[in-house]
Short mmCIF file of N, CA and C in Angstrom, two decimals:
data_model
loop_
_atom_site.label_atom_id
_atom_site.label_comp_id
_atom_site.label_asym_id
_atom_site.label_seq_id
_atom_site.Cartn_x
_atom_site.Cartn_y
_atom_site.Cartn_z
N MET B 141 27.68 9.89 1.38
CA MET B 141 26.77 9.16 2.24
C MET B 141 27.17 7.69 2.20
N ALA B 142 27.53 7.14 3.32
CA ALA B 142 27.95 5.74 3.38
C ALA B 142 26.78 4.86 3.77
N PRO B 143 26.75 3.62 3.24
CA PRO B 143 25.67 2.71 3.62
C PRO B 143 25.83 2.27 5.06
N LEU B 144 24.75 1.83 5.66
CA LEU B 144 24.82 1.29 7.01
C LEU B 144 25.56 -0.03 6.98
N PRO B 145 26.49 -0.25 7.90
CA PRO B 145 27.16 -1.55 7.97
C PRO B 145 26.15 -2.63 8.30
N PRO B 146 26.37 -3.87 7.80
CA PRO B 146 25.44 -4.95 8.11
C PRO B 146 25.25 -5.09 9.61
N GLY B 147 23.99 -5.27 10.02
CA GLY B 147 23.69 -5.49 11.44
C GLY B 147 23.53 -4.22 12.24
N GLN B 148 23.69 -3.06 11.61
CA GLN B 148 23.55 -1.80 12.34
C GLN B 148 22.44 -0.97 11.73
N GLY B 149 21.67 -0.33 12.56
CA GLY B 149 20.63 0.55 12.07
C GLY B 149 19.42 -0.20 11.55
N ASP B 150 18.45 0.56 11.12
CA ASP B 150 17.21 0.00 10.60
C ASP B 150 17.25 0.06 9.08
N HIS B 151 17.57 -1.05 8.45
CA HIS B 151 17.70 -1.09 7.00
C HIS B 151 16.37 -0.86 6.30
N TRP B 152 15.26 -1.24 6.93
CA TRP B 152 13.94 -0.98 6.35
C TRP B 152 13.73 0.53 6.23
N GLN B 153 14.04 1.24 7.30
CA GLN B 153 13.88 2.69 7.29
C GLN B 153 14.87 3.33 6.32
N SER B 154 16.08 2.78 6.25
CA SER B 154 17.07 3.31 5.31
C SER B 154 16.55 3.25 3.88
N LEU B 155 15.92 2.14 3.52
CA LEU B 155 15.39 2.00 2.17
C LEU B 155 14.31 3.05 1.92
N THR B 156 13.46 3.29 2.89
CA THR B 156 12.42 4.32 2.74
C THR B 156 13.05 5.68 2.51
N TYR B 157 14.07 6.03 3.29
CA TYR B 157 14.72 7.33 3.16
C TYR B 157 15.45 7.47 1.83
N VAL B 158 16.14 6.42 1.41
CA VAL B 158 16.87 6.48 0.14
C VAL B 158 15.89 6.65 -1.02
N ARG B 159 14.79 5.91 -0.98
CA ARG B 159 13.79 6.06 -2.05
C ARG B 159 13.26 7.49 -2.11
N ARG B 160 12.99 8.08 -0.96
CA ARG B 160 12.48 9.46 -0.93
C ARG B 160 13.54 10.43 -1.44
N ALA B 161 14.77 10.24 -1.04
CA ALA B 161 15.84 11.15 -1.46
C ALA B 161 16.01 11.15 -2.97
N LEU B 162 15.77 10.01 -3.60
CA LEU B 162 15.94 9.90 -5.05
C LEU B 162 14.84 10.59 -5.84
N TRP B 163 13.76 11.00 -5.18
CA TRP B 163 12.69 11.70 -5.89
C TRP B 163 13.21 12.95 -6.60
N GLY B 164 14.28 13.55 -6.06
CA GLY B 164 14.82 14.76 -6.66
C GLY B 164 15.43 14.55 -8.03
N GLY B 165 15.90 13.35 -8.31
CA GLY B 165 16.50 13.06 -9.61
C GLY B 165 17.95 13.48 -9.70
N GLU B 166 18.57 13.05 -10.77
CA GLU B 166 20.01 13.28 -10.96
C GLU B 166 20.35 14.76 -11.10
N ASN B 167 19.53 15.53 -11.80
CA ASN B 167 19.83 16.95 -11.99
C ASN B 167 19.79 17.71 -10.67
N ALA B 168 18.84 17.40 -9.81
CA ALA B 168 18.72 18.11 -8.53
C ALA B 168 19.78 17.66 -7.52
N LEU B 169 20.10 16.36 -7.52
CA LEU B 169 21.02 15.82 -6.52
C LEU B 169 22.48 15.91 -6.94
N GLY B 170 22.74 16.01 -8.21
CA GLY B 170 24.11 15.92 -8.70
C GLY B 170 24.42 14.46 -8.98
N THR B 171 25.24 14.22 -9.98
CA THR B 171 25.50 12.86 -10.44
C THR B 171 26.10 11.98 -9.36
N GLU B 172 27.07 12.48 -8.62
CA GLU B 172 27.76 11.65 -7.64
C GLU B 172 26.82 11.18 -6.52
N LEU B 173 26.05 12.10 -5.95
CA LEU B 173 25.12 11.73 -4.88
C LEU B 173 24.00 10.84 -5.43
N TYR B 174 23.48 11.19 -6.59
CA TYR B 174 22.41 10.40 -7.21
C TYR B 174 22.83 8.95 -7.42
N THR B 175 24.01 8.73 -7.99
CA THR B 175 24.44 7.36 -8.25
C THR B 175 24.78 6.62 -6.96
N GLU B 176 25.29 7.32 -5.97
CA GLU B 176 25.56 6.66 -4.69
C GLU B 176 24.26 6.24 -4.02
N LEU B 177 23.24 7.09 -4.09
CA LEU B 177 21.94 6.72 -3.53
C LEU B 177 21.32 5.55 -4.29
N LEU B 178 21.46 5.54 -5.61
CA LEU B 178 20.98 4.39 -6.39
C LEU B 178 21.70 3.12 -5.98
N ARG B 179 23.01 3.21 -5.76
CA ARG B 179 23.79 2.05 -5.35
C ARG B 179 23.29 1.54 -4.00
N GLN B 180 23.07 2.46 -3.06
CA GLN B 180 22.56 2.07 -1.74
C GLN B 180 21.17 1.45 -1.86
N ARG B 181 20.33 2.05 -2.69
CA ARG B 181 18.98 1.51 -2.88
C ARG B 181 19.04 0.10 -3.45
N LEU B 182 19.89 -0.10 -4.44
CA LEU B 182 20.05 -1.42 -5.05
C LEU B 182 20.53 -2.43 -4.01
N GLN B 183 21.50 -2.04 -3.20
CA GLN B 183 22.03 -2.92 -2.17
C GLN B 183 20.93 -3.33 -1.18
N LEU B 184 20.13 -2.37 -0.76
CA LEU B 184 19.06 -2.65 0.19
C LEU B 184 17.96 -3.52 -0.44
N GLU B 185 17.56 -3.19 -1.66
CA GLU B 185 16.52 -3.98 -2.33
C GLU B 185 16.97 -5.42 -2.54
N LEU B 186 18.23 -5.60 -2.90
CA LEU B 186 18.75 -6.96 -3.06
C LEU B 186 18.80 -7.69 -1.72
N SER B 187 19.14 -6.98 -0.65
CA SER B 187 19.23 -7.64 0.66
C SER B 187 17.87 -8.15 1.13
N PHE B 188 16.78 -7.51 0.68
CA PHE B 188 15.43 -7.94 1.05
C PHE B 188 14.82 -8.88 0.02
N GLY B 189 15.51 -9.09 -1.11
CA GLY B 189 15.00 -9.98 -2.15
C GLY B 189 14.00 -9.33 -3.08
N TYR B 190 13.98 -8.01 -3.14
CA TYR B 190 13.02 -7.28 -3.98
C TYR B 190 13.53 -7.25 -5.42
N VAL B 191 13.42 -8.35 -6.13
CA VAL B 191 14.02 -8.50 -7.45
C VAL B 191 13.44 -7.51 -8.45
N LYS B 192 12.15 -7.32 -8.46
CA LYS B 192 11.53 -6.41 -9.43
C LYS B 192 12.01 -4.97 -9.22
N ASP B 193 11.95 -4.50 -7.98
CA ASP B 193 12.41 -3.14 -7.68
C ASP B 193 13.91 -3.00 -7.93
N ALA B 194 14.68 -4.01 -7.53
CA ALA B 194 16.13 -3.97 -7.74
C ALA B 194 16.46 -3.92 -9.23
N GLY B 195 15.69 -4.63 -10.04
CA GLY B 195 15.91 -4.60 -11.49
C GLY B 195 15.73 -3.21 -12.05
N GLU B 196 14.69 -2.52 -11.61
CA GLU B 196 14.46 -1.16 -12.08
C GLU B 196 15.53 -0.20 -11.57
N THR B 197 15.96 -0.38 -10.32
CA THR B 197 17.02 0.46 -9.77
C THR B 197 18.32 0.21 -10.52
N GLY B 198 18.63 -1.07 -10.80
CA GLY B 198 19.83 -1.40 -11.57
C GLY B 198 19.81 -0.77 -12.95
N ASP B 199 18.65 -0.77 -13.60
CA ASP B 199 18.53 -0.12 -14.91
C ASP B 199 18.82 1.36 -14.81
N ARG B 200 18.29 2.01 -13.78
CA ARG B 200 18.54 3.45 -13.58
C ARG B 200 20.02 3.71 -13.32
N LEU B 201 20.64 2.83 -12.54
CA LEU B 201 22.06 3.00 -12.22
C LEU B 201 22.92 2.85 -13.48
N GLU B 202 22.58 1.87 -14.31
CA GLU B 202 23.35 1.66 -15.55
C GLU B 202 23.19 2.83 -16.52
N LYS B 203 22.05 3.52 -16.47
CA LYS B 203 21.80 4.65 -17.37
C LYS B 203 22.34 5.97 -16.83
N ALA B 204 22.77 5.99 -15.58
CA ALA B 204 23.28 7.22 -14.96
C ALA B 204 24.55 7.67 -15.68
N ARG B 205 24.84 8.95 -15.57
CA ARG B 205 26.00 9.52 -16.26
C ARG B 205 27.31 8.90 -15.80
N LYS B 206 27.38 8.55 -14.52
CA LYS B 206 28.61 7.98 -13.97
C LYS B 206 28.23 6.99 -12.88
N GLN B 207 28.78 5.78 -12.95
CA GLN B 207 28.50 4.76 -11.94
C GLN B 207 29.63 4.70 -10.92
N PRO B 208 29.29 4.55 -9.64
CA PRO B 208 30.36 4.32 -8.67
C PRO B 208 30.98 2.94 -8.93
N SER B 209 32.28 2.81 -8.70
CA SER B 209 32.95 1.53 -8.95
C SER B 209 32.37 0.42 -8.07
N SER B 210 31.82 0.80 -6.93
CA SER B 210 31.24 -0.20 -6.03
C SER B 210 29.91 -0.75 -6.54
N ALA B 211 29.41 -0.23 -7.66
CA ALA B 211 28.13 -0.72 -8.21
C ALA B 211 28.31 -2.02 -8.97
N ALA B 212 29.48 -2.26 -9.55
CA ALA B 212 29.68 -3.45 -10.40
C ALA B 212 29.36 -4.76 -9.68
N PRO B 213 29.85 -4.98 -8.45
CA PRO B 213 29.51 -6.24 -7.78
C PRO B 213 28.00 -6.37 -7.51
N LEU B 214 27.34 -5.26 -7.21
CA LEU B 214 25.90 -5.31 -6.97
C LEU B 214 25.14 -5.65 -8.25
N LEU B 215 25.60 -5.13 -9.38
CA LEU B 215 24.95 -5.44 -10.64
C LEU B 215 25.12 -6.92 -10.99
N GLU B 216 26.24 -7.51 -10.58
CA GLU B 216 26.44 -8.95 -10.76
C GLU B 216 25.47 -9.74 -9.88
N VAL B 217 25.30 -9.31 -8.63
CA VAL B 217 24.34 -9.97 -7.72
C VAL B 217 22.93 -9.84 -8.30
N LEU B 218 22.61 -8.68 -8.86
CA LEU B 218 21.30 -8.47 -9.47
C LEU B 218 21.08 -9.43 -10.62
N ALA B 219 22.10 -9.61 -11.46
CA ALA B 219 21.97 -10.54 -12.60
C ALA B 219 21.67 -11.95 -12.11
N LYS B 220 22.33 -12.37 -11.03
CA LYS B 220 22.08 -13.70 -10.47
C LYS B 220 20.68 -13.80 -9.87
N ALA B 221 20.22 -12.73 -9.22
CA ALA B 221 18.87 -12.72 -8.64
C ALA B 221 17.82 -12.81 -9.75
N LYS B 222 18.05 -12.12 -10.86
CA LYS B 222 17.12 -12.20 -11.99
C LYS B 222 17.09 -13.62 -12.57
N GLU B 223 18.27 -14.24 -12.66
CA GLU B 223 18.33 -15.63 -13.15
C GLU B 223 17.55 -16.56 -12.23
N ARG B 224 17.74 -16.38 -10.93
CA ARG B 224 17.03 -17.21 -9.95
C ARG B 224 15.51 -17.02 -10.08
N ALA B 225 15.10 -15.78 -10.22
CA ALA B 225 13.66 -15.50 -10.36
C ALA B 225 13.11 -16.08 -11.65
N ALA B 226 13.90 -16.05 -12.71
CA ALA B 226 13.46 -16.58 -14.01
C ALA B 226 13.47 -18.11 -14.04
N SER B 227 14.13 -18.74 -13.08
CA SER B 227 14.27 -20.20 -13.08
C SER B 227 12.96 -20.92 -12.79
N GLY B 228 11.99 -20.22 -12.25
CA GLY B 228 10.74 -20.87 -11.89
C GLY B 228 10.73 -21.43 -10.48
N GLN B 229 11.87 -21.43 -9.81
CA GLN B 229 11.94 -21.90 -8.43
C GLN B 229 11.35 -20.84 -7.50
N PRO B 230 10.62 -21.27 -6.46
CA PRO B 230 10.09 -20.29 -5.50
C PRO B 230 11.22 -19.51 -4.83
N PHE B 231 10.95 -18.26 -4.51
CA PHE B 231 11.91 -17.48 -3.74
C PHE B 231 11.15 -16.63 -2.74
N GLU B 232 11.83 -16.31 -1.63
CA GLU B 232 11.19 -15.59 -0.53
C GLU B 232 11.75 -14.19 -0.38
N VAL B 233 10.88 -13.26 -0.05
CA VAL B 233 11.28 -11.91 0.31
C VAL B 233 10.80 -11.66 1.74
N GLN B 234 11.46 -10.73 2.41
CA GLN B 234 11.10 -10.39 3.78
C GLN B 234 10.41 -9.04 3.80
N GLY B 235 9.39 -8.91 4.61
CA GLY B 235 8.68 -7.65 4.73
C GLY B 235 8.55 -7.21 6.17
N LYS B 236 8.47 -5.90 6.35
CA LYS B 236 8.26 -5.33 7.68
C LYS B 236 7.29 -4.16 7.53
N LEU B 237 6.23 -4.19 8.30
CA LEU B 237 5.24 -3.12 8.26
C LEU B 237 5.81 -1.92 9.02
N ASP B 238 6.37 -0.97 8.27
CA ASP B 238 6.98 0.19 8.90
C ASP B 238 6.69 1.49 8.17
N GLN B 239 5.95 1.42 7.08
CA GLN B 239 5.63 2.63 6.33
C GLN B 239 4.32 3.22 6.83
N SER B 240 4.17 4.52 6.66
CA SER B 240 2.92 5.16 7.06
C SER B 240 1.77 4.59 6.24
N CYS B 241 0.66 4.44 6.89
CA CYS B 241 -0.55 3.93 6.24
C CYS B 241 -1.34 5.15 5.78
N GLU B 242 -1.52 5.29 4.47
CA GLU B 242 -2.01 6.54 3.91
C GLU B 242 -3.52 6.75 3.98
N ARG B 243 -4.31 5.68 4.11
CA ARG B 243 -5.77 5.88 4.11
C ARG B 243 -6.47 4.72 4.82
N ASP B 244 -7.62 5.03 5.37
CA ASP B 244 -8.48 4.01 5.98
C ASP B 244 -7.75 3.17 7.03
N CYS B 245 -6.92 3.81 7.84
CA CYS B 245 -6.16 3.05 8.83
C CYS B 245 -6.30 3.66 10.21
N PRO B 246 -6.58 2.83 11.22
CA PRO B 246 -6.60 3.35 12.58
C PRO B 246 -5.19 3.71 13.04
N GLU B 247 -5.12 4.54 14.06
CA GLU B 247 -3.83 4.95 14.61
C GLU B 247 -3.01 3.73 15.02
N GLY B 248 -1.71 3.77 14.77
CA GLY B 248 -0.83 2.66 15.12
C GLY B 248 -0.70 1.62 14.02
N THR B 249 -1.42 1.84 12.93
CA THR B 249 -1.35 0.90 11.81
C THR B 249 -0.24 1.34 10.86
N ALA B 250 0.45 0.37 10.30
CA ALA B 250 1.52 0.64 9.35
C ALA B 250 1.30 -0.22 8.11
N ALA B 251 2.12 0.01 7.11
CA ALA B 251 1.97 -0.73 5.85
C ALA B 251 3.32 -1.18 5.33
N TRP B 252 3.28 -2.18 4.46
CA TRP B 252 4.45 -2.63 3.70
C TRP B 252 3.97 -2.83 2.27
N ARG B 253 4.71 -2.29 1.32
CA ARG B 253 4.35 -2.42 -0.09
C ARG B 253 5.38 -3.25 -0.83
N TYR B 254 4.87 -4.10 -1.72
CA TYR B 254 5.76 -4.98 -2.48
C TYR B 254 5.18 -5.21 -3.86
N ARG B 255 6.05 -5.20 -4.86
CA ARG B 255 5.65 -5.45 -6.24
C ARG B 255 6.14 -6.84 -6.66
N PRO B 256 5.26 -7.83 -6.67
CA PRO B 256 5.70 -9.19 -7.00
C PRO B 256 6.00 -9.36 -8.49
N LEU B 257 6.93 -10.28 -8.77
CA LEU B 257 7.24 -10.66 -10.14
C LEU B 257 6.26 -11.70 -10.65
N ARG B 258 5.82 -12.56 -9.77
CA ARG B 258 4.98 -13.70 -10.14
C ARG B 258 3.54 -13.49 -9.70
N ARG B 259 2.68 -14.36 -10.18
CA ARG B 259 1.24 -14.21 -9.94
C ARG B 259 0.76 -14.88 -8.66
N THR B 260 1.51 -15.85 -8.11
CA THR B 260 1.10 -16.52 -6.87
C THR B 260 2.11 -16.22 -5.77
N VAL B 261 1.58 -15.76 -4.63
CA VAL B 261 2.42 -15.45 -3.47
C VAL B 261 1.82 -16.15 -2.25
N VAL B 262 2.70 -16.58 -1.35
CA VAL B 262 2.28 -17.25 -0.12
C VAL B 262 2.83 -16.45 1.06
N PHE B 263 1.96 -16.12 1.99
CA PHE B 263 2.35 -15.39 3.20
C PHE B 263 2.76 -16.40 4.25
N GLN B 264 3.93 -16.19 4.87
CA GLN B 264 4.39 -17.13 5.89
C GLN B 264 5.27 -16.42 6.91
N GLY B 265 5.46 -17.08 8.04
CA GLY B 265 6.32 -16.55 9.10
C GLY B 265 5.85 -15.22 9.64
N ILE B 266 4.55 -15.02 9.71
CA ILE B 266 4.00 -13.75 10.18
C ILE B 266 4.26 -13.60 11.68
N GLN B 267 4.93 -12.51 12.05
CA GLN B 267 5.21 -12.20 13.44
C GLN B 267 4.60 -10.84 13.75
N GLY B 268 3.40 -10.84 14.26
CA GLY B 268 2.67 -9.62 14.53
C GLY B 268 1.26 -9.73 13.99
N ARG B 269 0.63 -8.58 13.73
CA ARG B 269 -0.76 -8.57 13.29
C ARG B 269 -0.88 -8.00 11.88
N ILE B 270 -1.56 -8.75 11.01
CA ILE B 270 -1.90 -8.25 9.68
C ILE B 270 -3.41 -8.07 9.64
N ASP B 271 -3.84 -6.85 9.32
CA ASP B 271 -5.27 -6.55 9.24
C ASP B 271 -5.84 -6.91 7.88
N ASN B 272 -5.14 -6.51 6.82
CA ASN B 272 -5.61 -6.80 5.47
C ASN B 272 -4.49 -6.66 4.46
N VAL B 273 -4.74 -7.18 3.28
CA VAL B 273 -3.81 -7.06 2.16
C VAL B 273 -4.62 -6.57 0.96
N GLU B 274 -4.04 -5.63 0.24
CA GLU B 274 -4.70 -5.10 -0.95
C GLU B 274 -3.78 -5.29 -2.15
N ALA B 275 -4.34 -5.82 -3.23
CA ALA B 275 -3.63 -5.90 -4.51
C ALA B 275 -4.16 -4.76 -5.37
N ASP B 276 -3.32 -3.77 -5.62
CA ASP B 276 -3.68 -2.63 -6.44
C ASP B 276 -2.99 -2.83 -7.79
N CYS B 277 -3.76 -3.23 -8.77
CA CYS B 277 -3.22 -3.63 -10.07
C CYS B 277 -3.63 -2.63 -11.16
N ASP B 278 -3.02 -2.78 -12.33
CA ASP B 278 -3.35 -1.89 -13.45
C ASP B 278 -4.84 -1.91 -13.78
N ARG B 279 -5.45 -3.10 -13.71
CA ARG B 279 -6.84 -3.23 -14.15
C ARG B 279 -7.79 -3.79 -13.10
N ALA B 280 -7.37 -3.86 -11.85
CA ALA B 280 -8.25 -4.36 -10.79
C ALA B 280 -7.66 -4.03 -9.43
N ILE B 281 -8.53 -4.00 -8.43
CA ILE B 281 -8.12 -3.85 -7.04
C ILE B 281 -8.86 -4.92 -6.24
N SER B 282 -8.13 -5.60 -5.37
CA SER B 282 -8.75 -6.63 -4.53
C SER B 282 -8.20 -6.50 -3.12
N LYS B 283 -9.06 -6.71 -2.14
CA LYS B 283 -8.64 -6.59 -0.74
C LYS B 283 -9.15 -7.80 0.02
N GLY B 284 -8.33 -8.31 0.94
CA GLY B 284 -8.74 -9.45 1.74
C GLY B 284 -7.86 -9.60 2.96
N THR B 285 -8.05 -10.68 3.67
CA THR B 285 -7.26 -10.97 4.86
C THR B 285 -6.38 -12.18 4.58
N VAL B 286 -5.30 -12.28 5.32
CA VAL B 286 -4.39 -13.42 5.19
C VAL B 286 -3.96 -13.88 6.57
N GLN B 287 -3.48 -15.08 6.62
CA GLN B 287 -2.84 -15.63 7.81
C GLN B 287 -1.66 -16.46 7.33
N ASP B 288 -0.90 -16.99 8.27
CA ASP B 288 0.25 -17.81 7.91
C ASP B 288 -0.19 -18.94 6.97
N GLY B 289 0.47 -19.05 5.82
CA GLY B 289 0.18 -20.11 4.87
C GLY B 289 -0.82 -19.74 3.80
N THR B 290 -1.42 -18.54 3.88
CA THR B 290 -2.38 -18.12 2.86
C THR B 290 -1.68 -17.89 1.53
N ALA B 291 -2.23 -18.46 0.46
CA ALA B 291 -1.72 -18.25 -0.90
C ALA B 291 -2.69 -17.36 -1.66
N TRP B 292 -2.16 -16.39 -2.36
CA TRP B 292 -2.95 -15.53 -3.23
C TRP B 292 -2.47 -15.73 -4.66
N THR B 293 -3.39 -15.91 -5.58
CA THR B 293 -3.06 -15.94 -7.00
C THR B 293 -3.72 -14.74 -7.65
N ILE B 294 -2.91 -13.93 -8.29
CA ILE B 294 -3.37 -12.71 -8.94
C ILE B 294 -3.56 -13.02 -10.43
N PRO B 295 -4.76 -12.85 -10.96
CA PRO B 295 -4.98 -13.14 -12.38
C PRO B 295 -4.09 -12.28 -13.28
N ALA B 296 -3.54 -12.89 -14.31
CA ALA B 296 -2.67 -12.17 -15.25
C ALA B 296 -3.41 -11.00 -15.90
N SER B 297 -4.72 -11.15 -16.08
CA SER B 297 -5.51 -10.10 -16.72
C SER B 297 -5.54 -8.80 -15.91
N TRP B 298 -5.15 -8.86 -14.64
CA TRP B 298 -5.13 -7.66 -13.80
C TRP B 298 -3.93 -6.76 -14.09
N GLY B 299 -2.91 -7.26 -14.76
CA GLY B 299 -1.73 -6.46 -15.06
C GLY B 299 -0.75 -6.40 -13.90
N ASP B 300 0.13 -5.42 -13.95
CA ASP B 300 1.16 -5.23 -12.92
C ASP B 300 0.50 -4.80 -11.62
N CYS B 301 0.99 -5.35 -10.49
CA CYS B 301 0.34 -5.10 -9.19
C CYS B 301 1.33 -4.67 -8.12
N THR B 302 0.81 -3.93 -7.16
CA THR B 302 1.51 -3.64 -5.92
C THR B 302 0.66 -4.20 -4.79
N LEU B 303 1.29 -5.00 -3.93
CA LEU B 303 0.60 -5.51 -2.74
C LEU B 303 0.87 -4.55 -1.59
N THR B 304 -0.17 -4.18 -0.87
CA THR B 304 -0.03 -3.37 0.34
C THR B 304 -0.57 -4.19 1.50
N VAL B 305 0.31 -4.48 2.45
CA VAL B 305 -0.05 -5.24 3.65
C VAL B 305 -0.17 -4.23 4.79
N ARG B 306 -1.32 -4.23 5.48
CA ARG B 306 -1.54 -3.30 6.59
C ARG B 306 -1.74 -4.07 7.88
N GLY B 307 -1.23 -3.51 8.97
CA GLY B 307 -1.36 -4.14 10.28
C GLY B 307 -0.58 -3.35 11.31
N SER B 308 -0.18 -4.03 12.38
CA SER B 308 0.53 -3.33 13.45
C SER B 308 1.97 -3.05 13.05
N ARG B 309 2.41 -1.84 13.42
CA ARG B 309 3.78 -1.40 13.09
C ARG B 309 4.79 -2.40 13.64
N GLY B 310 5.77 -2.75 12.81
CA GLY B 310 6.82 -3.67 13.21
C GLY B 310 6.54 -5.13 12.87
N THR B 311 5.34 -5.44 12.38
CA THR B 311 5.03 -6.82 11.99
C THR B 311 5.99 -7.27 10.90
N LEU B 312 6.52 -8.48 11.07
CA LEU B 312 7.43 -9.08 10.09
C LEU B 312 6.70 -10.21 9.37
N LEU B 313 7.07 -10.44 8.11
CA LEU B 313 6.49 -11.54 7.37
C LEU B 313 7.42 -11.97 6.25
N GLY B 314 7.23 -13.21 5.83
CA GLY B 314 7.88 -13.71 4.64
C GLY B 314 6.83 -13.85 3.56
N LEU B 315 7.23 -13.57 2.34
CA LEU B 315 6.33 -13.72 1.21
C LEU B 315 7.07 -14.56 0.17
N VAL B 316 6.53 -15.72 -0.13
CA VAL B 316 7.16 -16.62 -1.10
C VAL B 316 6.48 -16.43 -2.44
N GLU B 317 7.27 -16.12 -3.46
CA GLU B 317 6.73 -16.04 -4.82
C GLU B 317 6.89 -17.41 -5.45
N GLU B 318 5.78 -17.97 -5.90
CA GLU B 318 5.81 -19.32 -6.50
C GLU B 318 5.69 -19.25 -8.00
#
């Protein structure tokens, strides 16, 4: 399975498909396909700036029985992304509402899920409609609305969180982690 060349295809959808394909695990998929899918997932997560997810994918790739030779440059990019995230400087990720909305959503609504590294995030460059954002954390759940420039600070006491942004399918946004 070859990755999509830059500028071709829907990379957002590719990431969704690759994540689903990996549910089978290395034993079900075979080592070669499993590691190639991990490599593709890592490449896509890095291209969107998903440092937390990319870190976990990189860990899985390094623990796999056999790594594709094309993984080494991606693991170097991951190391640099982790350094940048650890530097304390703000960084931006791109989001697109293209995933199915699993509950409490009118027809035509889609979602985007993101696991932030930091506690403060700023929504910007919104192109489309966002209905609401939910922070689903280890020890709390919070839901609200956002617009361009809205900053959310998630209390550390809430633990690890996943943000789910719901709105019209195809909505694009930038999320700056501060």
